[in-house]
Amino acid sequence: MPDSQNLTKAPRPEAAGVAKAGAARPAPVGAEADSPAVEFRNIDIAYGKFVAVRDFSLSIRKGSFVTLLGPSGCGKTTILRSIAGLVDISGGQIMIDGRRVDDVPIYKRNIGLVFQSYALFPHKTVFDNVAFGLKYRNVPKPEIKRRVGKALEMVRLPGSEKKLPSQLSGGQQQRIALARAIVFEPQVLLLDEPLSALDANMREEMRVEIKKIQKETGITAIFVTHDQEEALSMSDRIVVMNAGSAEQVGTPEEVYEAPATAFVADFLGKANMLAGTVSGSGQATSVVLASGQTINVACPRTLAQGSKVTVVVRPQKLSVGEAASANRLSGRVVSASYLGGSAIYEVDIGGKTNIRAHAPISGRVLREGEAIDLGFDPEGCVLLDGDGQRIS
Ligand code: ATP
């Protein structure tokens, strides 16, 4: 199949010299009560001596849309390919629908694949491209015709059967690739950065389309991207990856509003990370920032005075002007970007790091050098300890 072109298989585990996973390992991150569609149990994947994925565990609920999100090289594609059997795991187990599949060959796994590069057969018509997986599975001709027609309707390209891929736009080709992947009703649909080759408008349109088709078909989808907006807007759950491991698993709201670590906070949405020292701990924790200003942060734990912490505040949680917020930071505008109804300000509040605020405009846009007051509530931020782990 074209899907498997240019994909390098990992060496056998024995050759990689990576130990098999031990028996006593922790329960999977994000385990579901229902029987999972896909389950990774402490998998390791190595390319030669380089371990690309380490002790990765995850349970994916049937019919859900799960995104592996992370920076380039963190192992997203490697994990995705391991589901299809395109790379070997060197430790742990992969289960699909409760069945262990580590030793099941690619062609026997019922998996649909969509890649960034479309990977359509250029000289075959749309019909033959979409029908490929069905012919391969010996489905009778009338049934192939019916299913191809239905898949093309689903991706909103009915009647395009006789066209060649070269007669279609990038977005249309990607729709055909999607039709080809769903036409044989796979157990799992794997999408590896399917939108990155498209222009911005088409990308947004396809986000909505893919999500709609996934919901309509009820198929379990695993999506790989390094684009946080894509992940936040499309996913039921997001797995934030860092250096071959899952850093946090949660709903888009959870990973955005309550990042578990400094890495997640920073990777998702340009958070302000304000270093400070605890000066008092009661109903709220008081933190003296590097700028000398003190703020209060909601925290369920009592923290020792003098503890080093980082206050994480999203730019959207900061108000500008006289709003009655419990915390107030005063500074000067370093830069202002007008965005229509709102503006992004970079503000010098003293100390080494400037603060970024993204707030609706009340009155006029402040100019560079003008004094500015930023407000936010103690509940509107997250507190990280000295090791970058969330404490509130
Ligand atoms: P990107 O977003 O850039 O595609 P990714 O998170 O999907 O990145 P992977 O492609 O899974 O990352 O790669 C994880 C690590 O494994 C990277 O360091 C990469 O260089 C390495 N790697 C991937 N494929 C191979 C291979 N065939 N041989 C050797 N190393 C590889």
Short mmCIF file of C-alpha atoms and ligand atoms in Angstrom, two decimals:
data_model
loop_
_atom_site.label_atom_id
_atom_site.label_comp_id
_atom_site.label_asym_id
_atom_site.label_seq_id
_atom_site.Cartn_x
_atom_site.Cartn_y
_atom_site.Cartn_z
CA MET A 1 0.00 0.00 0.00
CA PRO A 2 1.20 3.53 -0.60
CA ASP A 3 0.67 4.23 3.09
CA SER A 4 3.65 2.20 4.04
CA GLN A 5 6.04 3.72 1.51
CA ASN A 6 9.19 5.38 2.83
CA LEU A 7 8.60 4.15 6.33
CA THR A 8 11.63 2.78 8.06
CA LYS A 9 11.18 -0.23 10.25
CA ALA A 10 12.95 -0.16 13.60
CA PRO A 11 15.54 -2.85 14.19
CA ARG A 12 14.46 -5.96 16.07
CA PRO A 13 14.49 -5.41 19.82
CA GLU A 14 17.29 -7.89 20.28
CA ALA A 15 19.47 -5.90 17.86
CA ALA A 16 18.57 -2.65 19.62
CA GLY A 17 19.79 -4.10 22.88
CA VAL A 18 16.79 -2.72 24.76
CA ALA A 19 15.51 -4.70 27.71
CA LYS A 20 11.94 -6.03 27.66
CA ALA A 21 9.53 -4.15 29.90
CA GLY A 22 9.50 -5.35 33.48
CA ALA A 23 6.36 -6.91 34.94
CA ALA A 24 5.83 -4.51 37.85
CA ARG A 25 5.04 -1.26 36.13
CA PRO A 26 2.47 1.42 37.01
CA ALA A 27 -1.08 1.45 35.58
CA PRO A 28 -1.55 3.23 32.22
CA VAL A 29 -1.90 7.01 32.22
CA GLY A 30 -5.48 8.02 31.50
CA ALA A 31 -7.03 4.55 31.81
CA GLU A 32 -10.74 4.32 30.96
CA ALA A 33 -13.38 2.15 32.58
CA ASP A 34 -14.75 0.93 29.18
CA SER A 35 -12.78 -1.55 27.16
CA PRO A 36 -10.22 0.58 25.34
CA ALA A 37 -9.93 0.73 21.56
CA VAL A 38 -6.16 0.99 21.84
CA GLU A 39 -3.97 0.49 24.84
CA PHE A 40 -0.27 1.03 25.18
CA ARG A 41 1.24 -0.77 28.12
CA ASN A 42 4.65 0.59 29.04
CA ILE A 43 5.99 0.52 25.52
CA ASP A 44 9.57 1.34 24.58
CA ILE A 45 10.65 1.94 20.98
CA ALA A 46 14.25 2.19 19.87
CA TYR A 47 15.98 3.07 16.62
CA GLY A 48 19.27 1.27 17.01
CA LYS A 49 20.62 2.37 20.37
CA PHE A 50 18.48 5.53 20.44
CA VAL A 51 15.37 5.11 22.57
CA ALA A 52 12.70 7.30 20.92
CA VAL A 53 9.80 6.27 23.20
CA ARG A 54 10.23 5.28 26.80
CA ASP A 55 7.75 3.52 29.08
CA PHE A 56 4.72 5.01 27.32
CA SER A 57 1.30 3.98 28.61
CA LEU A 58 -2.06 5.20 27.43
CA SER A 59 -5.58 3.90 27.20
CA ILE A 60 -7.81 5.21 24.39
CA ARG A 61 -11.58 4.96 24.66
CA LYS A 62 -13.59 3.64 21.70
CA GLY A 63 -14.99 6.36 19.50
CA SER A 64 -12.80 9.09 20.96
CA PHE A 65 -10.50 11.54 19.22
CA VAL A 66 -7.12 11.55 20.90
CA THR A 67 -4.23 13.78 19.88
CA LEU A 68 -0.54 13.24 20.45
CA LEU A 69 0.83 16.76 20.73
CA GLY A 70 4.43 17.77 21.20
CA PRO A 71 7.49 19.37 19.67
CA SER A 72 9.36 17.91 16.73
CA GLY A 73 11.21 14.70 17.57
CA CYS A 74 9.30 13.86 20.78
CA GLY A 75 8.12 10.51 19.38
CA LYS A 76 4.55 11.22 18.21
CA THR A 77 4.88 9.62 14.78
CA THR A 78 6.84 6.71 16.17
CA ILE A 79 3.99 5.88 18.58
CA LEU A 80 1.40 6.25 15.83
CA ARG A 81 3.32 3.94 13.51
CA SER A 82 3.71 1.36 16.22
CA ILE A 83 -0.09 0.94 16.27
CA ALA A 84 -0.07 0.11 12.58
CA GLY A 85 2.92 -2.21 12.98
CA LEU A 86 5.16 0.05 10.90
CA VAL A 87 7.73 0.21 13.68
CA ASP A 88 8.47 -2.54 16.17
CA ILE A 89 8.22 -1.96 19.88
CA SER A 90 11.17 -3.09 21.96
CA GLY A 91 9.30 -3.40 25.24
CA GLY A 92 5.76 -3.45 26.60
CA GLN A 93 2.53 -4.33 24.78
CA ILE A 94 0.05 -2.77 22.37
CA MET A 95 -3.56 -3.92 22.60
CA ILE A 96 -6.23 -3.17 19.98
CA ASP A 97 -9.75 -3.90 21.16
CA GLY A 98 -8.39 -6.02 23.98
CA ARG A 99 -6.14 -8.13 21.74
CA ARG A 100 -2.37 -7.99 21.90
CA VAL A 101 -1.06 -7.02 18.48
CA ASP A 102 2.70 -6.62 18.87
CA ASP A 103 3.24 -9.69 16.70
CA VAL A 104 0.34 -9.17 14.28
CA PRO A 105 1.64 -8.15 10.82
CA ILE A 106 0.63 -4.80 9.27
CA TYR A 107 -1.78 -6.28 6.74
CA LYS A 108 -3.72 -8.10 9.45
CA ARG A 109 -4.28 -4.98 11.57
CA ASN A 110 -7.48 -3.24 10.63
CA ILE A 111 -6.07 0.30 10.65
CA GLY A 112 -6.77 3.34 8.44
CA LEU A 113 -3.89 5.72 7.82
CA VAL A 114 -3.78 9.31 6.62
CA PHE A 115 -0.47 11.08 6.19
CA GLN A 116 0.59 14.64 5.53
CA SER A 117 1.77 13.65 2.06
CA TYR A 118 -1.64 12.20 0.93
CA ALA A 119 0.19 9.17 -0.54
CA LEU A 120 -2.39 8.66 -3.31
CA PHE A 121 -1.57 6.58 -6.39
CA PRO A 122 -1.02 9.35 -8.99
CA HIS A 123 -2.03 7.27 -12.03
CA LYS A 124 -5.12 5.70 -10.49
CA THR A 125 -8.50 7.41 -10.52
CA VAL A 126 -10.17 8.62 -7.34
CA PHE A 127 -12.39 5.52 -7.46
CA ASP A 128 -9.43 3.14 -7.67
CA ASN A 129 -7.56 5.01 -4.96
CA VAL A 130 -10.49 4.83 -2.56
CA ALA A 131 -11.38 1.26 -3.56
CA PHE A 132 -7.84 0.02 -2.99
CA GLY A 133 -8.32 -1.27 0.56
CA LEU A 134 -11.61 -2.95 -0.39
CA LYS A 135 -10.17 -4.75 -3.43
CA TYR A 136 -7.28 -5.83 -1.24
CA ARG A 137 -9.83 -7.35 1.14
CA ASN A 138 -11.72 -9.10 -1.72
CA VAL A 139 -14.97 -7.18 -1.18
CA PRO A 140 -17.48 -7.93 -4.04
CA LYS A 141 -17.60 -5.32 -6.84
CA PRO A 142 -21.14 -3.92 -6.27
CA GLU A 143 -20.34 -3.49 -2.57
CA ILE A 144 -17.08 -1.69 -3.45
CA LYS A 145 -19.03 0.71 -5.68
CA ARG A 146 -21.57 1.40 -2.95
CA ARG A 147 -18.96 1.94 -0.25
CA VAL A 148 -16.71 4.16 -2.38
CA GLY A 149 -19.73 6.30 -3.28
CA LYS A 150 -20.67 6.59 0.38
CA ALA A 151 -17.11 7.47 1.46
CA LEU A 152 -16.86 10.16 -1.25
CA GLU A 153 -20.15 11.63 -0.09
CA MET A 154 -18.85 11.69 3.44
CA VAL A 155 -15.77 13.68 2.45
CA ARG A 156 -17.99 15.94 0.32
CA LEU A 157 -16.54 14.91 -3.05
CA PRO A 158 -19.39 12.90 -4.56
CA GLY A 159 -19.11 12.26 -8.29
CA SER A 160 -15.32 12.63 -8.37
CA GLU A 161 -14.73 8.91 -9.05
CA LYS A 162 -13.21 9.34 -12.51
CA LYS A 163 -10.79 12.16 -11.68
CA LEU A 164 -7.06 11.73 -11.21
CA PRO A 165 -5.37 13.09 -8.05
CA SER A 166 -3.53 15.69 -10.20
CA GLN A 167 -6.91 17.23 -11.11
CA LEU A 168 -7.67 17.92 -7.43
CA SER A 169 -6.50 20.61 -5.00
CA GLY A 170 -4.37 19.71 -1.97
CA GLY A 171 -7.40 19.81 0.30
CA GLN A 172 -9.41 17.61 -2.07
CA GLN A 173 -6.55 15.11 -2.32
CA GLN A 174 -6.44 14.95 1.46
CA ARG A 175 -10.20 14.28 1.50
CA ILE A 176 -9.63 11.38 -0.91
CA ALA A 177 -6.89 10.06 1.36
CA LEU A 178 -9.39 10.28 4.23
CA ALA A 179 -12.08 8.49 2.18
CA ARG A 180 -9.59 5.73 1.35
CA ALA A 181 -8.74 5.35 5.04
CA ILE A 182 -12.32 5.12 6.30
CA VAL A 183 -13.91 3.19 3.43
CA PHE A 184 -13.13 -0.24 4.90
CA GLU A 185 -14.38 0.78 8.36
CA PRO A 186 -11.12 0.31 10.21
CA GLN A 187 -11.01 -0.22 13.97
CA VAL A 188 -8.73 2.77 14.36
CA LEU A 189 -7.97 5.77 12.17
CA LEU A 190 -4.43 7.14 12.42
CA LEU A 191 -3.86 10.70 11.22
CA ASP A 192 -0.24 11.87 11.04
CA GLU A 193 -0.14 15.66 10.62
CA PRO A 194 -2.75 15.40 7.84
CA LEU A 195 -3.28 19.15 7.70
CA SER A 196 0.25 20.50 7.62
CA ALA A 197 0.56 20.57 3.83
CA LEU A 198 -2.61 22.65 3.47
CA ASP A 199 -2.95 26.44 3.49
CA ALA A 200 -4.38 28.15 6.58
CA ASN A 201 -7.99 28.43 5.34
CA MET A 202 -8.12 24.88 4.08
CA ARG A 203 -6.57 23.68 7.34
CA GLU A 204 -9.36 25.22 9.38
CA GLU A 205 -12.02 23.81 7.09
CA MET A 206 -10.49 20.33 7.22
CA ARG A 207 -10.24 20.44 11.02
CA VAL A 208 -14.01 20.77 11.18
CA GLU A 209 -14.53 18.17 8.44
CA ILE A 210 -12.31 15.53 9.99
CA LYS A 211 -13.89 15.99 13.39
CA LYS A 212 -17.39 15.78 11.88
CA ILE A 213 -16.61 12.59 9.96
CA GLN A 214 -15.01 11.04 13.02
CA LYS A 215 -18.13 11.74 15.10
CA GLU A 216 -20.49 10.54 12.35
CA THR A 217 -18.64 7.27 11.86
CA GLY A 218 -17.88 6.79 15.57
CA ILE A 219 -14.40 5.67 14.61
CA THR A 220 -11.56 5.89 17.15
CA ALA A 221 -9.09 8.46 15.83
CA ILE A 222 -5.51 9.09 16.88
CA PHE A 223 -4.15 12.32 15.54
CA VAL A 224 -0.57 13.59 15.57
CA THR A 225 0.29 17.26 15.46
CA HIS A 226 2.67 19.85 16.85
CA ASP A 227 0.01 22.53 16.33
CA GLN A 228 -1.62 23.31 19.67
CA GLU A 229 -4.63 25.04 18.12
CA GLU A 230 -5.39 21.95 16.06
CA ALA A 231 -5.07 19.80 19.16
CA LEU A 232 -7.22 22.05 21.35
CA SER A 233 -9.98 22.46 18.79
CA MET A 234 -10.30 18.85 17.62
CA SER A 235 -9.55 16.52 20.51
CA ASP A 236 -11.54 14.78 23.19
CA ARG A 237 -8.24 14.20 24.94
CA ILE A 238 -4.72 15.43 24.40
CA VAL A 239 -1.51 13.62 25.23
CA VAL A 240 1.24 16.20 25.62
CA MET A 241 4.49 14.48 24.73
CA ASN A 242 8.00 15.44 25.76
CA ALA A 243 11.16 13.54 24.83
CA GLY A 244 9.48 10.17 24.23
CA SER A 245 7.16 10.24 27.25
CA ALA A 246 3.65 11.48 28.06
CA GLU A 247 3.94 14.63 30.14
CA GLN A 248 0.18 15.06 30.71
CA VAL A 249 -3.04 13.45 29.45
CA GLY A 250 -6.30 15.35 29.69
CA THR A 251 -9.13 17.16 27.98
CA PRO A 252 -8.15 20.30 26.04
CA GLU A 253 -9.43 22.40 28.97
CA GLU A 254 -7.44 20.40 31.50
CA VAL A 255 -4.10 20.62 29.73
CA TYR A 256 -4.62 24.29 28.90
CA GLU A 257 -6.12 25.55 32.16
CA ALA A 258 -4.31 23.25 34.56
CA PRO A 259 -0.95 22.31 33.04
CA ALA A 260 0.75 19.64 35.14
CA THR A 261 4.26 20.83 34.43
CA ALA A 262 6.24 23.85 33.28
CA PHE A 263 6.78 22.10 29.93
CA VAL A 264 3.03 21.72 29.27
CA ALA A 265 2.33 25.30 30.39
CA ASP A 266 4.99 26.64 28.08
CA PHE A 267 4.22 24.43 25.09
CA LEU A 268 0.51 25.14 25.13
CA GLY A 269 -0.28 28.76 24.53
CA LYS A 270 2.65 30.96 25.48
CA ALA A 271 1.93 31.17 29.21
CA ASN A 272 3.55 33.83 31.38
CA MET A 273 5.92 32.04 33.75
CA LEU A 274 6.68 34.36 36.65
CA ALA A 275 9.43 33.23 39.03
CA GLY A 276 8.89 34.15 42.65
CA THR A 277 9.33 33.29 46.32
CA VAL A 278 6.59 32.37 48.79
CA SER A 279 6.19 35.12 51.36
CA GLY A 280 3.10 33.89 53.14
CA SER A 281 0.78 30.88 53.01
CA GLY A 282 -2.77 30.98 54.32
CA GLN A 283 -6.09 30.92 52.46
CA ALA A 284 -4.09 32.13 49.46
CA THR A 285 -0.36 31.91 48.92
CA SER A 286 1.50 35.21 48.63
CA VAL A 287 4.34 35.25 46.15
CA VAL A 288 6.94 37.98 45.76
CA LEU A 289 7.92 38.18 42.11
CA ALA A 290 11.39 39.02 40.79
CA SER A 291 10.03 42.52 40.08
CA GLY A 292 9.37 42.99 43.82
CA GLN A 293 5.57 43.04 43.35
CA THR A 294 3.49 40.65 45.47
CA ILE A 295 0.57 38.61 44.18
CA ASN A 296 -1.82 36.09 45.73
CA VAL A 297 -2.42 32.67 44.26
CA ALA A 298 -5.11 30.14 45.25
CA CYS A 299 -3.34 27.07 46.63
CA PRO A 300 -4.81 24.20 48.68
CA ARG A 301 -1.46 23.47 50.36
CA THR A 302 0.56 25.40 52.88
CA LEU A 303 3.92 26.24 51.41
CA ALA A 304 7.05 27.02 53.37
CA GLN A 305 8.03 30.65 53.39
CA GLY A 306 10.99 31.22 51.06
CA SER A 307 10.04 28.31 48.69
CA LYS A 308 10.86 29.01 45.06
CA VAL A 309 7.79 28.82 42.83
CA THR A 310 6.62 29.79 39.36
CA VAL A 311 3.27 31.46 38.80
CA VAL A 312 1.75 30.52 35.44
CA VAL A 313 -0.75 33.05 34.05
CA ARG A 314 -2.30 32.83 30.60
CA PRO A 315 -2.23 36.11 28.63
CA GLN A 316 -6.04 35.84 28.31
CA LYS A 317 -6.47 35.78 32.11
CA LEU A 318 -5.01 39.27 32.46
CA SER A 319 -7.31 42.28 32.32
CA VAL A 320 -6.10 45.73 31.44
CA GLY A 321 -7.07 48.87 33.36
CA GLU A 322 -9.29 49.43 36.34
CA ALA A 323 -10.96 46.00 36.52
CA ALA A 324 -11.57 44.90 40.11
CA SER A 325 -9.16 41.94 40.16
CA ALA A 326 -7.53 40.80 43.37
CA ASN A 327 -4.05 40.95 41.87
CA ARG A 328 -2.66 44.03 40.22
CA LEU A 329 0.67 44.33 38.41
CA SER A 330 1.86 47.74 37.26
CA GLY A 331 4.27 48.24 34.41
CA ARG A 332 4.98 49.93 31.08
CA VAL A 333 3.89 48.87 27.60
CA VAL A 334 6.83 47.50 25.61
CA SER A 335 4.76 46.71 22.54
CA ALA A 336 1.08 46.64 21.57
CA SER A 337 -0.54 44.66 18.75
CA TYR A 338 -4.07 45.64 17.76
CA LEU A 339 -6.18 42.61 16.78
CA GLY A 340 -9.59 44.12 16.17
CA GLY A 341 -11.65 43.75 19.37
CA SER A 342 -8.63 42.88 21.49
CA ALA A 343 -4.95 43.73 21.82
CA ILE A 344 -1.81 41.90 22.83
CA TYR A 345 0.47 43.88 25.12
CA GLU A 346 4.00 43.06 26.11
CA VAL A 347 4.52 44.70 29.47
CA ASP A 348 7.67 45.40 31.49
CA ILE A 349 6.79 44.95 35.18
CA GLY A 350 10.41 44.99 36.34
CA GLY A 351 12.50 41.85 36.81
CA LYS A 352 13.89 40.01 33.81
CA THR A 353 10.78 38.72 32.04
CA ASN A 354 8.12 40.79 30.32
CA ILE A 355 4.46 39.82 30.73
CA ARG A 356 2.13 39.20 27.83
CA ALA A 357 -1.52 40.21 28.14
CA HIS A 358 -4.25 39.49 25.59
CA ALA A 359 -7.26 41.54 26.59
CA PRO A 360 -10.37 43.13 25.09
CA ILE A 361 -9.95 46.81 24.32
CA SER A 362 -11.80 49.18 26.59
CA GLY A 363 -11.30 52.75 25.44
CA ARG A 364 -8.18 52.98 23.30
CA VAL A 365 -5.11 50.84 22.62
CA LEU A 366 -2.24 51.88 24.90
CA ARG A 367 1.00 52.93 23.22
CA GLU A 368 4.59 51.90 23.80
CA GLY A 369 6.01 53.48 26.98
CA GLU A 370 2.62 54.19 28.58
CA ALA A 371 1.86 53.03 32.11
CA ILE A 372 -0.41 49.97 32.29
CA ASP A 373 -2.15 48.07 35.09
CA LEU A 374 -2.78 44.37 34.68
CA GLY A 375 -5.25 42.52 36.88
CA PHE A 376 -5.95 38.84 37.48
CA ASP A 377 -7.65 36.67 40.07
CA PRO A 378 -5.87 34.28 42.45
CA GLU A 379 -7.86 31.43 40.83
CA GLY A 380 -6.77 32.50 37.35
CA CYS A 381 -3.28 31.07 37.59
CA VAL A 382 -1.37 27.89 38.39
CA LEU A 383 1.48 27.50 40.84
CA LEU A 384 4.47 25.27 40.01
CA ASP A 385 7.09 24.12 42.50
CA GLY A 386 10.86 24.46 42.09
CA ASP A 387 10.89 21.30 39.91
CA GLY A 388 8.23 22.68 37.57
CA GLN A 389 5.43 20.42 38.89
CA ARG A 390 1.95 21.82 39.53
CA ILE A 391 1.01 22.40 43.19
CA SER A 392 -2.27 24.27 42.68
P1 ATP B 1 7.97 15.42 14.03
O1 ATP B 1 6.87 16.28 14.59
O2 ATP B 1 9.16 16.20 13.62
O3 ATP B 1 7.49 14.45 13.00
P2 ATP B 1 7.83 13.34 16.06
O4 ATP B 1 7.46 13.80 17.42
O5 ATP B 1 6.78 12.69 15.25
O6 ATP B 1 8.50 14.55 15.27
P3 ATP B 1 9.35 10.96 15.58
O7 ATP B 1 9.31 11.08 14.09
O8 ATP B 1 8.51 9.94 16.21
O9 ATP B 1 9.07 12.37 16.26
O10 ATP B 1 10.87 10.74 16.00
C1 ATP B 1 11.24 10.56 17.36
C2 ATP B 1 12.76 10.46 17.43
O11 ATP B 1 13.18 9.28 16.76
C3 ATP B 1 13.46 11.63 16.76
O12 ATP B 1 14.61 11.94 17.51
C4 ATP B 1 13.87 11.06 15.41
O13 ATP B 1 15.06 11.67 14.95
C5 ATP B 1 14.09 9.59 15.72
N1 ATP B 1 13.78 8.74 14.56
C6 ATP B 1 12.59 8.69 13.91
N2 ATP B 1 12.64 7.79 12.90
C7 ATP B 1 13.89 7.25 12.92
C8 ATP B 1 14.56 6.27 12.13
N3 ATP B 1 13.93 5.65 11.13
N4 ATP B 1 15.83 6.00 12.44
C9 ATP B 1 16.46 6.61 13.47
N5 ATP B 1 15.89 7.55 14.26
C10 ATP B 1 14.62 7.88 13.99
#
